[in-house]
Amino acid sequence: MEDYDMYVEAAQLREYDQQRLIHMQAWANQTVKATNKSGKQPKYRKFSDFYSDEKQIRKIKIRHSHGRIVDSKQAEEADIRKKAEIVNGRLQDYLKRKGGVNG
């Protein structure tokens, strides 16, 4: 099953590459025409303002990660969750020793 998922991920990354090329062409076309409200400056100054590579790739990788950490942002989120679980556990222990939430 893991092999199959790896093939699906590869197929989706290939599709991503094709979509990126389409978006790059759209960006190039749009850049020639689009301007800000005053009509003097281009609306998008960089391709990354128009289309985010990192976001798209991160979505694909997380979808196929099966619990493994794929980037630093996900590692940071996991660390925050772990710390919150520890704090919550300590709070529950404290409340039990105090006689409950209302007591």
PDB file of C-alpha atoms in Angstrom:
ATOM      1  CA  MET A   1       0.000   0.000   0.000  1.00  0.00           C
ATOM      2  CA  GLU A   2       2.888   2.372   0.745  1.00  0.00           C
ATOM      3  CA  ASP A   3       4.333   1.778  -2.732  1.00  0.00           C
ATOM      4  CA  TYR A   4       0.995   2.605  -4.299  1.00  0.00           C
ATOM      5  CA  ASP A   5       0.784   5.811  -2.271  1.00  0.00           C
ATOM      6  CA  MET A   6       4.294   6.746  -3.366  1.00  0.00           C
ATOM      7  CA  TYR A   7       3.258   6.304  -7.017  1.00  0.00           C
ATOM      8  CA  VAL A   8       0.167   8.435  -6.435  1.00  0.00           C
ATOM      9  CA  GLU A   9       2.318  11.136  -4.823  1.00  0.00           C
ATOM     10  CA  ALA A  10       4.708  11.059  -7.796  1.00  0.00           C
ATOM     11  CA  ALA A  11       1.790  11.355 -10.205  1.00  0.00           C
ATOM     12  CA  GLN A  12       0.403  14.306  -8.278  1.00  0.00           C
ATOM     13  CA  LEU A  13       3.822  16.002  -8.269  1.00  0.00           C
ATOM     14  CA  ARG A  14       4.012  15.533 -12.058  1.00  0.00           C
ATOM     15  CA  GLU A  15       0.550  17.052 -12.345  1.00  0.00           C
ATOM     16  CA  TYR A  16       1.715  19.888 -10.097  1.00  0.00           C
ATOM     17  CA  ASP A  17       4.591  20.561 -12.510  1.00  0.00           C
ATOM     18  CA  GLN A  18       2.126  20.813 -15.390  1.00  0.00           C
ATOM     19  CA  GLN A  19      -0.163  23.116 -13.396  1.00  0.00           C
ATOM     20  CA  ARG A  20       2.811  25.284 -12.486  1.00  0.00           C
ATOM     21  CA  LEU A  21       3.697  25.703 -16.152  1.00  0.00           C
ATOM     22  CA  ILE A  22       0.110  26.713 -16.895  1.00  0.00           C
ATOM     23  CA  HIS A  23       0.177  29.215 -14.033  1.00  0.00           C
ATOM     24  CA  MET A  24       3.519  30.606 -15.192  1.00  0.00           C
ATOM     25  CA  GLN A  25       2.046  31.224 -18.645  1.00  0.00           C
ATOM     26  CA  ALA A  26      -1.037  32.855 -17.106  1.00  0.00           C
ATOM     27  CA  TRP A  27       1.222  34.987 -14.924  1.00  0.00           C
ATOM     28  CA  ALA A  28       3.235  36.117 -17.898  1.00  0.00           C
ATOM     29  CA  ASN A  29       0.060  37.021 -19.787  1.00  0.00           C
ATOM     30  CA  GLN A  30      -1.418  38.770 -16.776  1.00  0.00           C
ATOM     31  CA  THR A  31       1.747  40.722 -16.047  1.00  0.00           C
ATOM     32  CA  VAL A  32       1.610  42.351 -19.432  1.00  0.00           C
ATOM     33  CA  LYS A  33      -1.939  43.584 -18.803  1.00  0.00           C
ATOM     34  CA  ALA A  34      -2.641  43.942 -15.065  1.00  0.00           C
ATOM     35  CA  THR A  35      -1.965  47.099 -13.090  1.00  0.00           C
ATOM     36  CA  ASN A  36      -2.742  48.389  -9.608  1.00  0.00           C
ATOM     37  CA  LYS A  37      -5.687  50.706  -8.860  1.00  0.00           C
ATOM     38  CA  SER A  38      -3.868  53.740 -10.196  1.00  0.00           C
ATOM     39  CA  GLY A  39      -3.142  51.892 -13.424  1.00  0.00           C
ATOM     40  CA  LYS A  40       0.579  52.696 -13.298  1.00  0.00           C
ATOM     41  CA  GLN A  41       2.200  49.721 -11.504  1.00  0.00           C
ATOM     42  CA  PRO A  42       1.890  45.992 -12.191  1.00  0.00           C
ATOM     43  CA  LYS A  43      -0.462  44.272  -9.755  1.00  0.00           C
ATOM     44  CA  TYR A  44       1.957  41.360  -9.155  1.00  0.00           C
ATOM     45  CA  ARG A  45       5.626  42.256  -9.018  1.00  0.00           C
ATOM     46  CA  LYS A  46       6.908  38.681  -8.566  1.00  0.00           C
ATOM     47  CA  PHE A  47       5.670  35.294  -9.704  1.00  0.00           C
ATOM     48  CA  SER A  48       5.577  34.150  -6.054  1.00  0.00           C
ATOM     49  CA  ASP A  49       3.001  36.890  -5.353  1.00  0.00           C
ATOM     50  CA  PHE A  50       0.767  35.196  -7.925  1.00  0.00           C
ATOM     51  CA  TYR A  51       1.453  31.493  -7.241  1.00  0.00           C
ATOM     52  CA  SER A  52       3.038  29.803  -4.211  1.00  0.00           C
ATOM     53  CA  ASP A  53       5.252  26.809  -4.994  1.00  0.00           C
ATOM     54  CA  GLU A  54       5.884  26.053  -1.335  1.00  0.00           C
ATOM     55  CA  LYS A  55       2.194  25.917  -0.423  1.00  0.00           C
ATOM     56  CA  GLN A  56       1.314  23.562  -3.258  1.00  0.00           C
ATOM     57  CA  ILE A  57       4.213  21.172  -2.651  1.00  0.00           C
ATOM     58  CA  ARG A  58       3.606  21.210   1.129  1.00  0.00           C
ATOM     59  CA  LYS A  59      -0.049  20.233   0.604  1.00  0.00           C
ATOM     60  CA  ILE A  60       0.965  17.251  -1.533  1.00  0.00           C
ATOM     61  CA  LYS A  61       3.705  16.096   0.844  1.00  0.00           C
ATOM     62  CA  ILE A  62       1.539  16.370   3.958  1.00  0.00           C
ATOM     63  CA  ARG A  63      -1.289  14.479   2.240  1.00  0.00           C
ATOM     64  CA  HIS A  64       1.118  11.551   1.702  1.00  0.00           C
ATOM     65  CA  SER A  65       3.226  11.833   4.857  1.00  0.00           C
ATOM     66  CA  HIS A  66       1.480   9.098   6.903  1.00  0.00           C
ATOM     67  CA  GLY A  67       2.436  10.858  10.112  1.00  0.00           C
ATOM     68  CA  ARG A  68       6.060  11.595   9.274  1.00  0.00           C
ATOM     69  CA  ILE A  69       7.261  15.171   9.507  1.00  0.00           C
ATOM     70  CA  VAL A  70       7.902  16.715   6.082  1.00  0.00           C
ATOM     71  CA  ASP A  71       9.068  20.245   6.876  1.00  0.00           C
ATOM     72  CA  SER A  72      10.117  22.594   9.671  1.00  0.00           C
ATOM     73  CA  LYS A  73       6.675  24.181   9.938  1.00  0.00           C
ATOM     74  CA  GLN A  74       5.071  20.808  10.553  1.00  0.00           C
ATOM     75  CA  ALA A  75       7.799  19.953  13.096  1.00  0.00           C
ATOM     76  CA  GLU A  76       7.117  23.209  14.924  1.00  0.00           C
ATOM     77  CA  GLU A  77       3.365  22.505  14.975  1.00  0.00           C
ATOM     78  CA  ALA A  78       4.008  18.994  16.340  1.00  0.00           C
ATOM     79  CA  ASP A  79       6.263  20.439  19.056  1.00  0.00           C
ATOM     80  CA  ILE A  80       3.576  22.953  20.074  1.00  0.00           C
ATOM     81  CA  ARG A  81       0.960  20.169  20.216  1.00  0.00           C
ATOM     82  CA  LYS A  82       3.261  18.009  22.353  1.00  0.00           C
ATOM     83  CA  LYS A  83       3.887  20.872  24.794  1.00  0.00           C
ATOM     84  CA  ALA A  84       0.149  21.617  24.970  1.00  0.00           C
ATOM     85  CA  GLU A  85      -0.550  17.946  25.775  1.00  0.00           C
ATOM     86  CA  ILE A  86       2.014  18.058  28.586  1.00  0.00           C
ATOM     87  CA  VAL A  87       0.513  21.230  30.039  1.00  0.00           C
ATOM     88  CA  ASN A  88      -3.001  19.814  29.749  1.00  0.00           C
ATOM     89  CA  GLY A  89      -1.912  16.584  31.478  1.00  0.00           C
ATOM     90  CA  ARG A  90      -0.336  18.540  34.330  1.00  0.00           C
ATOM     91  CA  LEU A  91      -3.487  20.644  34.670  1.00  0.00           C
ATOM     92  CA  GLN A  92      -5.635  17.514  34.852  1.00  0.00           C
ATOM     93  CA  ASP A  93      -3.346  16.046  37.546  1.00  0.00           C
ATOM     94  CA  TYR A  94      -3.531  19.284  39.518  1.00  0.00           C
ATOM     95  CA  LEU A  95      -7.322  19.399  39.291  1.00  0.00           C
ATOM     96  CA  LYS A  96      -7.595  15.767  40.440  1.00  0.00           C
ATOM     97  CA  ARG A  97      -5.450  16.509  43.482  1.00  0.00           C
ATOM     98  CA  LYS A  98      -7.461  19.651  44.275  1.00  0.00           C
ATOM     99  CA  GLY A  99     -10.698  17.670  44.214  1.00  0.00           C
ATOM    100  CA  GLY A 100     -11.994  18.379  40.746  1.00  0.00           C
ATOM    101  CA  VAL A 101     -12.821  21.410  38.661  1.00  0.00           C
ATOM    102  CA  ASN A 102     -15.520  22.807  41.003  1.00  0.00           C
ATOM    103  CA  GLY A 103     -14.088  21.688  44.269  1.00  0.00           C
TER     104      GLY A 103
END
